GROMACS .gro file of C-alpha atoms in nm:
model
  513
    1MET     CA    1   2.276  -2.091  -0.596
    2THR     CA    2   2.407  -2.193  -0.900
    3ASP     CA    3   2.578  -1.960  -1.083
    4ASN     CA    4   2.348  -1.773  -1.315
    5GLN     CA    5   2.059  -2.011  -1.288
    6VAL     CA    6   1.828  -2.056  -1.054
    7ASP     CA    7   1.432  -2.167  -0.930
    8VAL     CA    8   1.279  -1.819  -0.956
    9LEU     CA    9   1.356  -1.497  -1.017
   10VAL     CA   10   1.262  -1.185  -0.883
   11ILE     CA   11   1.182  -0.809  -1.061
   12GLY     CA   12   1.221  -0.584  -0.776
   13SER     CA   13   1.237  -0.630  -0.481
   14GLY     CA   14   0.919  -0.417  -0.276
   15VAL     CA   15   0.696  -0.656  -0.064
   16GLY     CA   16   0.555  -0.872  -0.302
   17GLY     CA   17   0.848  -0.894  -0.446
   18LEU     CA   18   0.995  -1.033  -0.142
   19CYS     CA   19   0.639  -1.245   0.003
   20CYS     CA   20   0.644  -1.410  -0.311
   21GLY     CA   21   1.029  -1.456  -0.366
   22ALA     CA   22   1.031  -1.583   0.043
   23LEU     CA   23   0.753  -1.809   0.058
   24CYS     CA   24   0.924  -2.004  -0.286
   25ALA     CA   25   1.243  -2.035  -0.105
   26ARG     CA   26   1.049  -2.166   0.222
   27SER     CA   27   0.909  -2.408   0.037
   28GLY     CA   28   1.229  -2.533  -0.160
   29LEU     CA   29   1.359  -2.314  -0.472
   30GLU     CA   30   1.621  -2.139  -0.514
   31VAL     CA   31   1.503  -1.769  -0.541
   32LEU     CA   32   1.727  -1.432  -0.617
   33VAL     CA   33   1.536  -1.152  -0.587
   34LEU     CA   34   1.614  -0.805  -0.798
   35GLU     CA   35   1.664  -0.415  -0.740
   36SER     CA   36   1.773  -0.127  -0.915
   37HIS     CA   37   1.795   0.072  -0.567
   38SER     CA   38   1.978   0.070  -0.260
   39GLN     CA   39   1.737  -0.025  -0.084
   40PRO     CA   40   1.499  -0.263  -0.127
   41GLY     CA   41   1.104  -0.212   0.027
   42GLY     CA   42   0.988  -0.024  -0.290
   43ALA     CA   43   0.733   0.200  -0.153
   44ALA     CA   44   0.779   0.081   0.132
   45HIS     CA   45   1.174   0.127   0.183
   46GLY     CA   46   1.337   0.336   0.474
   47PHE     CA   47   1.661   0.572   0.449
   48THR     CA   48   1.910   0.815   0.709
   49ARG     CA   49   2.005   1.122   0.701
   50ALA     CA   50   2.229   1.259   0.960
   51GLY     CA   51   2.015   1.046   1.250
   52TYR     CA   52   1.658   1.094   1.176
   53HIS     CA   53   1.522   0.780   1.010
   54PHE     CA   54   1.268   0.852   0.678
   55GLU     CA   55   1.031   0.628   0.543
   56SER     CA   56   0.873   0.682   0.232
   57GLY     CA   57   0.535   0.472   0.222
   58PRO     CA   58   0.278   0.385   0.373
   59SER     CA   59   0.241   0.527   0.767
   60LEU     CA   60  -0.043   0.338   0.903
   61TRP     CA   61  -0.060  -0.066   0.921
   62SER     CA   62  -0.296  -0.314   1.100
   63GLY     CA   63  -0.315  -0.641   1.206
   64LEU     CA   64   0.070  -0.715   1.271
   65SER     CA   65   0.034  -0.732   1.665
   66HIS     CA   66  -0.177  -1.058   1.724
   67TRP     CA   67  -0.235  -1.375   1.649
   68PRO     CA   68  -0.421  -1.492   1.419
   69SER     CA   69  -0.431  -1.176   1.221
   70ILE     CA   70  -0.612  -1.153   0.863
   71ASN     CA   71  -0.385  -0.993   0.721
   72PRO     CA   72  -0.212  -1.134   0.416
   73LEU     CA   73   0.143  -1.004   0.549
   74ALA     CA   74   0.159  -1.118   0.896
   75GLN     CA   75   0.002  -1.448   0.771
   76ILE     CA   76   0.307  -1.425   0.618
   77LEU     CA   77   0.557  -1.329   0.824
   78LYS     CA   78   0.422  -1.606   1.107
   79ALA     CA   79   0.504  -1.834   0.846
   80LEU     CA   80   0.846  -1.719   0.766
   81ASP     CA   81   0.943  -1.693   1.135
   82GLN     CA   82   0.955  -1.344   1.167
   83GLU     CA   83   0.808  -1.078   1.433
   84LEU     CA   84   0.767  -0.751   1.467
   85ASP     CA   85   0.825  -0.525   1.757
   86VAL     CA   86   0.470  -0.332   1.751
   87ILE     CA   87   0.429   0.010   1.878
   88GLN     CA   88   0.011  -0.007   1.916
   89TYR     CA   89  -0.177   0.309   1.959
   90LYS     CA   90  -0.525   0.447   1.912
   91ASP     CA   91  -0.600   0.808   1.837
   92TRP     CA   92  -0.538   1.007   1.473
   93ASP     CA   93  -0.535   1.367   1.405
   94ILE     CA   94  -0.790   1.528   1.120
   95LEU     CA   95  -0.812   1.872   0.980
   96ILE     CA   96  -1.077   1.887   0.776
   97PRO     CA   97  -1.287   2.181   0.678
   98GLU     CA   98  -1.608   2.080   1.030
   99GLY     CA   99  -1.250   2.145   1.234
  100LYS     CA  100  -0.970   1.969   1.463
  101LEU     CA  101  -1.078   1.624   1.547
  102LYS     CA  102  -0.851   1.381   1.750
  103VAL     CA  103  -1.001   1.026   1.523
  104SER     CA  104  -0.956   0.692   1.826
  105VAL     CA  105  -1.039   0.316   1.604
  106GLY     CA  106  -1.236   0.224   1.707
  107ASN     CA  107  -1.690   0.225   1.689
  108SER     CA  108  -1.736   0.407   1.978
  109ASP     CA  109  -1.518   0.709   1.984
  110PHE     CA  110  -1.569   0.787   1.661
  111GLU     CA  111  -2.024   0.727   1.713
  112ASN     CA  112  -1.962   1.016   2.000
  113ILE     CA  113  -1.802   1.243   1.777
  114VAL     CA  114  -2.044   1.196   1.509
  115ARG     CA  115  -2.336   1.274   1.732
  116ASP     CA  116  -2.087   1.641   1.869
  117LEU     CA  117  -2.082   1.737   1.517
  118ARG     CA  118  -2.431   1.602   1.362
  119GLY     CA  119  -2.662   1.501   1.598
  120HIS     CA  120  -2.809   1.142   1.736
  121LYS     CA  121  -2.996   1.048   1.428
  122THR     CA  122  -2.632   1.101   1.169
  123ALA     CA  123  -2.545   0.880   1.512
  124ALA     CA  124  -2.779   0.620   1.450
  125GLU     CA  125  -2.684   0.602   1.054
  126TRP     CA  126  -2.376   0.535   1.130
  127MET     CA  127  -2.400   0.255   1.433
  128HIS     CA  128  -2.702   0.094   1.153
  129PHE     CA  129  -2.445   0.117   0.896
  130CYS     CA  130  -2.114  -0.104   1.127
  131ASP     CA  131  -2.371  -0.342   1.220
  132ILE     CA  132  -2.493  -0.380   0.886
  133LEU     CA  133  -2.084  -0.448   0.729
  134ARG     CA  134  -2.026  -0.684   1.069
  135PRO     CA  135  -2.098  -0.972   0.842
  136ILE     CA  136  -2.000  -0.883   0.511
  137ALA     CA  137  -1.652  -0.794   0.694
  138ALA     CA  138  -1.696  -1.121   0.843
  139ALA     CA  139  -1.767  -1.347   0.493
  140ALA     CA  140  -1.443  -1.133   0.367
  141GLU     CA  141  -1.277  -1.266   0.658
  142ALA     CA  142  -1.382  -1.594   0.633
  143VAL     CA  143  -1.193  -1.622   0.221
  144PRO     CA  144  -0.820  -1.513   0.340
  145LEU     CA  145  -0.651  -1.425   0.075
  146LEU     CA  146  -0.371  -1.613   0.074
  147ALA     CA  147  -0.620  -1.872   0.079
  148LEU     CA  148  -0.705  -1.844  -0.302
  149ARG     CA  149  -0.471  -1.944  -0.566
  150PRO     CA  150  -0.379  -1.797  -0.913
  151GLY     CA  151  -0.617  -1.873  -1.237
  152THR     CA  152  -1.017  -2.021  -1.220
  153ASP     CA  153  -0.990  -2.210  -0.961
  154VAL     CA  154  -0.892  -1.946  -0.670
  155LEU     CA  155  -1.152  -2.033  -0.486
  156LEU     CA  156  -1.184  -2.418  -0.474
  157THR     CA  157  -0.926  -2.473  -0.222
  158GLN     CA  158  -1.135  -2.213   0.029
  159VAL     CA  159  -1.478  -2.411  -0.016
  160LEU     CA  160  -1.331  -2.747   0.040
  161ARG     CA  161  -1.174  -2.685   0.323
  162HIS     CA  162  -1.437  -2.472   0.560
  163ARG     CA  163  -1.740  -2.602   0.301
  164ARG     CA  164  -1.966  -2.557   0.599
  165GLN     CA  165  -1.820  -2.213   0.774
  166LEU     CA  166  -1.875  -2.045   0.478
  167LEU     CA  167  -2.263  -2.165   0.453
  168SER     CA  168  -2.339  -1.931   0.724
  169HIS     CA  169  -2.136  -1.641   0.508
  170LEU     CA  170  -2.357  -1.675   0.181
  171ALA     CA  171  -2.583  -1.405   0.236
  172SER     CA  172  -2.288  -1.129   0.249
  173MET     CA  173  -2.048  -1.326   0.001
  174HIS     CA  174  -2.213  -1.138  -0.280
  175TYR     CA  175  -2.126  -0.793  -0.111
  176LEU     CA  176  -1.803  -0.821  -0.156
  177THR     CA  177  -1.721  -0.871  -0.610
  178GLY     CA  178  -1.778  -0.479  -0.701
  179ALA     CA  179  -1.695  -0.173  -0.564
  180PHE     CA  180  -1.759  -0.039  -0.242
  181GLY     CA  181  -2.000   0.289  -0.357
  182PRO     CA  182  -2.316   0.109  -0.357
  183LEU     CA  183  -2.319  -0.026  -0.031
  184VAL     CA  184  -2.217   0.293   0.101
  185ASN     CA  185  -2.494   0.458  -0.054
  186ARG     CA  186  -2.766   0.282   0.053
  187HIS     CA  187  -2.699   0.256   0.416
  188LEU     CA  188  -2.605   0.656   0.482
  189SER     CA  189  -2.745   0.936   0.377
  190ASP     CA  190  -2.603   1.235   0.568
  191PRO     CA  191  -2.335   1.383   0.375
  192PHE     CA  192  -2.128   1.356   0.646
  193LEU     CA  193  -2.070   1.039   0.691
  194LEU     CA  194  -1.973   0.990   0.224
  195HIS     CA  195  -1.769   1.187   0.267
  196TRP     CA  196  -1.585   1.067   0.566
  197VAL     CA  197  -1.584   0.712   0.379
  198ASP     CA  198  -1.502   0.856   0.104
  199MET     CA  199  -1.159   0.954   0.299
  200LEU     CA  200  -1.115   0.666   0.418
  201CYS     CA  201  -1.151   0.475   0.051
  202PHE     CA  202  -0.928   0.742  -0.065
  203LEU     CA  203  -0.630   0.702   0.220
  204ILE     CA  204  -0.633   0.285   0.151
  205SER     CA  205  -0.737   0.296  -0.276
  206GLY     CA  206  -0.624   0.593  -0.339
  207MET     CA  207  -0.917   0.592  -0.570
  208PRO     CA  208  -1.338   0.742  -0.465
  209MET     CA  209  -1.590   0.456  -0.231
  210LYS     CA  210  -1.727   0.430  -0.663
  211ASP     CA  211  -1.436   0.281  -0.710
  212THR     CA  212  -1.263   0.122  -0.416
  213ASN     CA  213  -1.291  -0.259  -0.360
  214ALA     CA  214  -1.545  -0.358  -0.106
  215ALA     CA  215  -1.358  -0.657   0.043
  216ALA     CA  216  -1.081  -0.447   0.117
  217MET     CA  217  -1.290  -0.174   0.304
  218ALA     CA  218  -1.560  -0.445   0.472
  219THR     CA  219  -1.183  -0.615   0.566
  220LEU     CA  220  -1.056  -0.279   0.739
  221PHE     CA  221  -1.412  -0.213   0.878
  222GLY     CA  222  -1.435  -0.509   1.060
  223GLN     CA  223  -1.057  -0.445   1.195
  224TRP     CA  224  -1.034  -0.015   1.249
  225PHE     CA  225  -1.466  -0.020   1.397
  226THR     CA  226  -1.495  -0.256   1.672
  227PRO     CA  227  -1.479  -0.182   2.110
  228SER     CA  228  -1.151  -0.307   2.039
  229ALA     CA  229  -0.993  -0.183   1.793
  230GLN     CA  230  -0.558  -0.062   1.752
  231LEU     CA  231  -0.336   0.062   1.455
  232ASP     CA  232  -0.017  -0.110   1.446
  233TYR     CA  233   0.350   0.092   1.413
  234PRO     CA  234   0.632  -0.122   1.334
  235ARG     CA  235   0.949  -0.036   1.615
  236GLY     CA  236   1.162   0.081   1.267
  237GLY     CA  237   0.884   0.176   1.032
  238SER     CA  238   0.843   0.013   0.741
  239ALA     CA  239   1.174  -0.048   0.725
  240SER     CA  240   1.178  -0.291   0.968
  241VAL     CA  241   0.890  -0.517   0.783
  242VAL     CA  242   1.143  -0.478   0.458
  243ARG     CA  243   1.447  -0.605   0.747
  244ALA     CA  244   1.264  -0.928   0.835
  245LEU     CA  245   1.080  -0.980   0.464
  246VAL     CA  246   1.464  -0.975   0.299
  247LYS     CA  247   1.534  -1.210   0.670
  248GLY     CA  248   1.254  -1.491   0.562
  249LEU     CA  249   1.403  -1.510   0.260
  250GLU     CA  250   1.812  -1.532   0.314
  251LYS     CA  251   1.665  -1.720   0.606
  252ASN     CA  252   1.521  -2.004   0.346
  253GLY     CA  253   1.870  -1.992   0.117
  254GLY     CA  254   1.743  -1.670  -0.108
  255GLU     CA  255   1.942  -1.395  -0.226
  256LEU     CA  256   1.857  -1.056  -0.248
  257LYS     CA  257   2.158  -0.844  -0.515
  258LEU     CA  258   2.120  -0.464  -0.502
  259LYS     CA  259   2.157  -0.224  -0.780
  260SER     CA  260   2.109  -0.478  -1.042
  261ARG     CA  261   1.827  -0.314  -1.299
  262VAL     CA  262   1.707  -0.547  -1.499
  263ASN     CA  263   1.712  -0.343  -1.875
  264LYS     CA  264   1.517  -0.639  -2.094
  265LEU     CA  265   1.367  -1.021  -2.004
  266LEU     CA  266   1.497  -1.292  -2.214
  267MET     CA  267   1.331  -1.541  -2.419
  268GLU     CA  268   1.344  -1.831  -2.688
  269GLY     CA  269   1.030  -1.881  -2.839
  270ASP     CA  270   0.714  -1.787  -2.621
  271GLN     CA  271   0.898  -1.838  -2.251
  272VAL     CA  272   1.072  -1.651  -2.063
  273VAL     CA  273   1.405  -1.809  -1.992
  274GLY     CA  274   1.571  -1.547  -1.768
  275VAL     CA  275   1.698  -1.140  -1.755
  276ILE     CA  276   1.961  -0.918  -1.897
  277LEU     CA  277   2.034  -0.660  -1.667
  278CYS     CA  278   2.197  -0.381  -1.797
  279SER     CA  279   2.584  -0.489  -1.706
  280GLY     CA  280   2.470  -0.673  -1.954
  281GLU     CA  281   2.499  -0.978  -1.719
  282ARG     CA  282   2.254  -1.284  -1.798
  283ILE     CA  283   2.059  -1.449  -1.573
  284ARG     CA  284   1.862  -1.768  -1.676
  285SER     CA  285   1.569  -1.869  -1.406
  286LYS     CA  286   1.213  -2.073  -1.466
  287ARG     CA  287   1.044  -1.833  -1.360
  288VAL     CA  288   1.018  -1.500  -1.339
  289VAL     CA  289   0.806  -1.306  -1.157
  290SER     CA  290   0.750  -0.946  -1.227
  291ASN     CA  291   0.779  -0.726  -0.914
  292THR     CA  292   0.674  -0.413  -1.129
  293ASP     CA  293   0.433  -0.181  -1.218
  294MET     CA  294   0.286  -0.296  -1.536
  295TRP     CA  295   0.434  -0.040  -1.789
  296SER     CA  296   0.769  -0.134  -1.657
  297MET     CA  297   0.682  -0.429  -1.728
  298SER     CA  298   0.605  -0.432  -2.038
  299ASN     CA  299   0.853  -0.253  -2.130
  300LEU     CA  300   1.110  -0.542  -2.050
  301LEU     CA  301   1.031  -0.713  -2.380
  302PRO     CA  302   1.110  -0.793  -2.653
  303GLU     CA  303   0.930  -0.511  -2.899
  304ARG     CA  304   0.676  -0.742  -3.065
  305VAL     CA  305   0.614  -1.021  -2.799
  306ALA     CA  306   0.316  -1.017  -2.693
  307GLN     CA  307   0.156  -0.655  -2.837
  308LYS     CA  308  -0.196  -0.746  -2.792
  309TRP     CA  309  -0.192  -0.799  -2.375
  310ARG     CA  310   0.080  -0.472  -2.458
  311ARG     CA  311  -0.111  -0.224  -2.540
  312LYS     CA  312  -0.414  -0.336  -2.305
  313ILE     CA  313  -0.140  -0.249  -2.043
  314ALA     CA  314  -0.131   0.050  -2.289
  315GLU     CA  315  -0.465   0.129  -2.257
  316THR     CA  316  -0.454   0.039  -1.860
  317PRO     CA  317  -0.486   0.427  -1.640
  318ALA     CA  318  -0.298   0.532  -1.458
  319CYS     CA  319  -0.390   0.617  -1.012
  320ALA     CA  320  -0.180   1.012  -1.056
  321SER     CA  321   0.114   1.088  -0.783
  322PHE     CA  322   0.262   1.218  -0.521
  323LEU     CA  323   0.425   1.444  -0.326
  324HIS     CA  324   0.611   1.424  -0.054
  325LEU     CA  325   0.816   1.590   0.227
  326HIS     CA  326   1.053   1.470   0.505
  327LEU     CA  327   1.167   1.715   0.750
  328GLY     CA  328   1.396   1.662   1.075
  329PHE     CA  329   1.306   1.924   1.324
  330ASP     CA  330   1.480   2.012   1.681
  331ALA     CA  331   1.098   1.989   1.882
  332SER     CA  332   1.264   2.070   2.252
  333GLY     CA  333   0.968   2.330   2.410
  334LEU     CA  334   0.709   2.183   2.178
  335SER     CA  335   0.419   2.150   2.493
  336LYS     CA  336   0.192   1.947   2.210
  337LEU     CA  337   0.359   1.755   1.963
  338PRO     CA  338   0.059   1.613   1.706
  339SER     CA  339  -0.091   1.252   1.699
  340ILE     CA  340   0.145   1.000   1.483
  341HIS     CA  341  -0.029   1.086   1.160
  342THR     CA  342  -0.282   1.460   1.053
  343VAL     CA  343  -0.474   1.383   0.769
  344TRP     CA  344  -0.579   1.744   0.608
  345VAL     CA  345  -0.840   1.799   0.405
  346GLY     CA  346  -0.948   2.108   0.275
  347ASP     CA  347  -1.334   2.148   0.057
  348TRP     CA  348  -1.545   1.790   0.067
  349GLU     CA  349  -1.737   1.944  -0.232
  350ARG     CA  350  -1.376   1.984  -0.432
  351GLY     CA  351  -1.397   1.579  -0.398
  352VAL     CA  352  -1.145   1.397  -0.225
  353ASP     CA  353  -0.917   1.306  -0.562
  354ALA     CA  354  -0.885   1.647  -0.615
  355GLU     CA  355  -0.572   1.774  -0.667
  356GLN     CA  356  -0.401   1.948  -0.358
  357ASN     CA  357  -0.713   1.896  -0.201
  358MET     CA  358  -0.607   1.643   0.082
  359LEU     CA  359  -0.264   1.531   0.236
  360VAL     CA  360  -0.125   1.372   0.486
  361LEU     CA  361   0.156   1.401   0.824
  362SER     CA  362   0.317   1.157   0.919
  363ILE     CA  363   0.552   1.183   1.309
  364PRO     CA  364   0.627   0.883   1.337
  365SER     CA  365   0.895   0.956   1.615
  366VAL     CA  366   0.578   1.095   1.845
  367LEU     CA  367   0.558   0.668   1.959
  368ASP     CA  368   0.909   0.557   1.872
  369GLN     CA  369   1.165   0.797   1.952
  370SER     CA  370   1.500   0.647   1.789
  371MET     CA  371   1.374   0.735   1.494
  372ALA     CA  372   1.489   1.094   1.511
  373PRO     CA  373   1.772   1.224   1.744
  374GLU     CA  374   1.744   1.292   2.162
  375GLY     CA  375   1.439   1.603   2.198
  376HIS     CA  376   1.426   1.624   1.748
  377CYS     CA  377   1.150   1.481   1.527
  378VAL     CA  378   1.108   1.321   1.171
  379LEU     CA  379   0.846   1.447   0.944
  380HIS     CA  380   0.710   1.220   0.682
  381GLY     CA  381   0.472   1.425   0.465
  382TYR     CA  382   0.329   1.372   0.122
  383THR     CA  383  -0.041   1.380  -0.109
  384PRO     CA  384  -0.213   1.089  -0.124
  385ALA     CA  385  -0.237   1.020  -0.544
  386ASN     CA  386  -0.362   1.335  -0.562
  387GLU     CA  387  -0.099   1.552  -0.786
  388PRO     CA  388  -0.128   1.608  -1.134
  389TRP     CA  389   0.159   1.390  -1.408
  390SER     CA  390   0.047   1.657  -1.742
  391ILE     CA  391   0.191   1.945  -1.497
  392TRP     CA  392   0.546   1.772  -1.442
  393SER     CA  393   0.570   1.580  -1.777
  394ASP     CA  394   0.734   1.803  -1.977
  395ILE     CA  395   0.977   1.931  -1.709
  396GLU     CA  396   1.384   1.880  -1.594
  397ILE     CA  397   1.456   1.825  -1.308
  398GLY     CA  398   1.722   2.027  -1.118
  399SER     CA  399   1.603   2.332  -1.407
  400PRO     CA  400   1.490   2.627  -1.275
  401ASP     CA  401   1.159   2.563  -1.377
  402TYR     CA  402   1.116   2.249  -1.171
  403GLU     CA  403   1.261   2.402  -0.798
  404LYS     CA  404   1.026   2.657  -0.889
  405ARG     CA  405   0.727   2.472  -0.959
  406LYS     CA  406   0.818   2.189  -0.667
  407GLU     CA  407   0.839   2.508  -0.423
  408GLU     CA  408   0.476   2.637  -0.542
  409ARG     CA  409   0.308   2.290  -0.512
  410CYS     CA  410   0.454   2.216  -0.177
  411ARG     CA  411   0.364   2.483  -0.002
  412LEU     CA  412   0.098   2.313   0.074
  413PHE     CA  413   0.264   2.144   0.308
  414TRP     CA  414   0.420   2.437   0.483
  415ASP     CA  415   0.055   2.595   0.495
  416VAL     CA  416  -0.088   2.318   0.709
  417LEU     CA  417   0.171   2.224   0.877
  418GLU     CA  418   0.260   2.652   1.002
  419ARG     CA  419  -0.120   2.586   1.162
  420GLU     CA  420  -0.010   2.266   1.427
  421ILE     CA  421   0.374   2.397   1.500
  422PRO     CA  422   0.398   2.812   1.309
  423ASP     CA  423   0.745   2.828   1.353
  424ILE     CA  424   0.837   2.454   1.154
  425ARG     CA  425   1.034   2.615   0.937
  426SER     CA  426   1.343   2.816   1.131
  427ARG     CA  427   1.307   2.481   1.380
  428CYS     CA  428   1.443   2.223   1.060
  429LYS     CA  429   1.699   2.103   1.005
  430ILE     CA  430   1.680   1.831   0.742
  431VAL     CA  431   1.389   1.960   0.454
  432MET     CA  432   1.388   1.712   0.096
  433GLN     CA  433   1.103   1.811  -0.097
  434GLY     CA  434   1.002   1.506  -0.384
  435THR     CA  435   0.826   1.545  -0.664
  436PRO     CA  436   0.602   1.274  -0.929
  437LEU     CA  437   1.000   1.287  -1.040
  438THR     CA  438   1.164   1.252  -0.770
  439HIS     CA  439   0.905   0.935  -0.714
  440ARG     CA  440   0.955   0.764  -1.036
  441ARG     CA  441   1.343   0.832  -0.983
  442PHE     CA  442   1.369   0.647  -0.758
  443LEU     CA  443   1.063   0.388  -0.733
  444SER     CA  444   1.144   0.314  -1.107
  445VAL     CA  445   0.772   0.346  -1.122
  446HIS     CA  446   0.515   0.441  -1.457
  447ASN     CA  447   0.476   0.837  -1.476
  448GLY     CA  448   0.521   0.830  -1.071
  449SER     CA  449   0.172   0.670  -1.012
  450TYR     CA  450   0.024   0.450  -0.762
  451GLY     CA  451  -0.063   0.220  -0.963
  452PRO     CA  452  -0.335   0.151  -1.160
  453ALA     CA  453  -0.689   0.378  -1.147
  454LEU     CA  454  -0.912  -0.028  -1.226
  455SER     CA  455  -1.213   0.047  -1.144
  456ALA     CA  456  -1.382  -0.233  -0.872
  457ALA     CA  457  -1.682  -0.113  -1.068
  458LYS     CA  458  -1.550  -0.266  -1.341
  459SER     CA  459  -1.381  -0.533  -1.306
  460LEU     CA  460  -1.101  -0.642  -1.110
  461PHE     CA  461  -0.708  -0.621  -1.055
  462PRO     CA  462  -0.519  -0.886  -1.383
  463ARG     CA  463  -0.425  -1.191  -1.246
  464VAL     CA  464  -0.063  -1.273  -1.176
  465THR     CA  465  -0.065  -1.496  -1.459
  466THR     CA  466   0.025  -1.405  -1.805
  467PRO     CA  467   0.019  -1.494  -2.129
  468LEU     CA  468   0.318  -1.577  -2.151
  469LYS     CA  469   0.500  -1.913  -1.980
  470ASN     CA  470   0.693  -1.870  -1.673
  471LEU     CA  471   0.597  -1.502  -1.655
  472TRP     CA  472   0.436  -1.376  -1.314
  473MET     CA  473   0.355  -1.009  -1.184
  474CYS     CA  474   0.315  -0.975  -0.873
  475GLY     CA  475   0.246  -0.584  -0.630
  476ALA     CA  476   0.053  -0.324  -0.756
  477SER     CA  477  -0.078  -0.409  -1.120
  478THR     CA  478  -0.223  -0.703  -0.984
  479PHE     CA  479  -0.571  -0.860  -0.785
  480PRO     CA  480  -0.640  -0.808  -0.510
  481GLY     CA  481  -0.470  -0.462  -0.607
  482ILE     CA  482  -0.348  -0.119  -0.378
  483GLY     CA  483  -0.215  -0.136  -0.044
  484ILE     CA  484  -0.019  -0.314   0.174
  485PRO     CA  485  -0.250  -0.690   0.250
  486ALA     CA  486  -0.343  -0.602  -0.143
  487VAL     CA  487   0.048  -0.646  -0.237
  488ALA     CA  488   0.103  -0.861   0.004
  489ALA     CA  489  -0.160  -1.105  -0.126
  490SER     CA  490  -0.046  -1.065  -0.492
  491GLY     CA  491   0.294  -1.154  -0.376
  492ALA     CA  492   0.153  -1.505  -0.195
  493LEU     CA  493  -0.034  -1.594  -0.517
  494ALA     CA  494   0.228  -1.641  -0.768
  495ALA     CA  495   0.407  -1.812  -0.542
  496HIS     CA  496   0.146  -2.075  -0.465
  497GLY     CA  497   0.054  -2.072  -0.836
  498ILE     CA  498   0.467  -2.165  -0.848
  499VAL     CA  499   0.504  -2.443  -0.576
  500GLY     CA  500   0.215  -2.604  -0.648
  501ARG     CA  501  -0.139  -2.612  -0.400
  502LYS     CA  502   0.023  -2.898  -0.201
  503ALA     CA  503   0.334  -2.702  -0.090
  504GLN     CA  504   0.036  -2.434  -0.082
  505SER     CA  505  -0.219  -2.637   0.163
  506LYS     CA  506   0.084  -2.728   0.417
  507LEU     CA  507   0.136  -2.411   0.483
  508LEU     CA  508  -0.234  -2.282   0.528
  509SER     CA  509  -0.226  -2.579   0.738
  510GLU     CA  510   0.097  -2.468   0.969
  511LEU     CA  511  -0.090  -2.126   0.951
  512ASP     CA  512  -0.399  -2.291   1.005
  513ILE     CA  513  -0.517  -2.133   0.785
   0.00000   0.00000   0.00000
């Protein structure tokens, strides 16, 4: 790689940026990925303390353990010739106003739960809804995200390649645009079912069903509510997924450079020609891809550049933030541990997006004992995009007020945990509590946010293209949106725009997509 000159420079090593960089390198381009943190992966990074392997981000994975797969991340890993060691499982725990439930993915198990809770009529309503979704999910699968291109011809390649196959899905295609809520409300009326779907939407997108993308949820239902449905846990956690992407990048000649924070984009006229690091180093590039959030990317631009576009970015609402709890604890003598995942909802009537009303507890060592020392467990708890930034915006990390507020807000984790493991506090060897300020500090994200709060009922997420020449975007601020499959697809979209139609077509042919 030539000193200070590359073909493609990616700012940020989140899943989207790594997917973009690795695919560009696979096409023969010189690629450099810059990461400000000491670990790659963005929200999906992992870290180790005293033998405990902690995760910081996603805990629910699917579509990684089989091929063919409709998961864009699985498709990209296949293209990079990177295999994951995946543990399959079906069960997760739910603590909701109706009580404690052990739920398995797959239609029959949840049908039985609904029948026990709400009766035969409601169970039949659920099964009818799943029948309605089946052809819609098939239509979503018929247009793989990896086959799309940035720009106005976004569907053209796929339509030409599979025009005969797509004809059978035309009747369902119109359901894939817009939000999931109207479709749900048309076919479900039971309050429990409506709350349940709302919860699933919020866990996936950080927004309730009235704002969540219909195509994404139809795809999820197509994966989770089938007789053979399984969830996947990558052995070693999300860090193993990141390692596979980094390996794919480097195997194809790309480079990852850690602890390299970008200060400004380097411009000549209206063209982006590289970056200036906080160290003062300048790196020139023919194309620059920002895997930061849209607000952070805007702040990298010189002050008077693209002012109209930047005003639009500044006016974009943001999802709320997170509280985090990381524990390493002694599990000896515990007759039964919770499932790998526990989702708690306090009050359906408050809404799934209400603050302090939902949290997720993930104990990956239940499946993968390598994540913790023998006889011990590792836990990551988080409130899924429901912690208001306004509570934290005027407080300083480390101050007495900050520590007091952190203890008060994180008490929710302990209240829920102590229902399952009453003596959990005395078992803990490591306790780390995080706030939106922690989230912002380590992930360099605007207000510690999950991403743009853009309702699918009103518009799509912004494209990976930008008004500035040679500048691209990928990640949770761009189409198709928030979540691991979505950000992986956004990285592929940016890569497709850079490497060109011919290289993309070759990739699709090799993957038989």
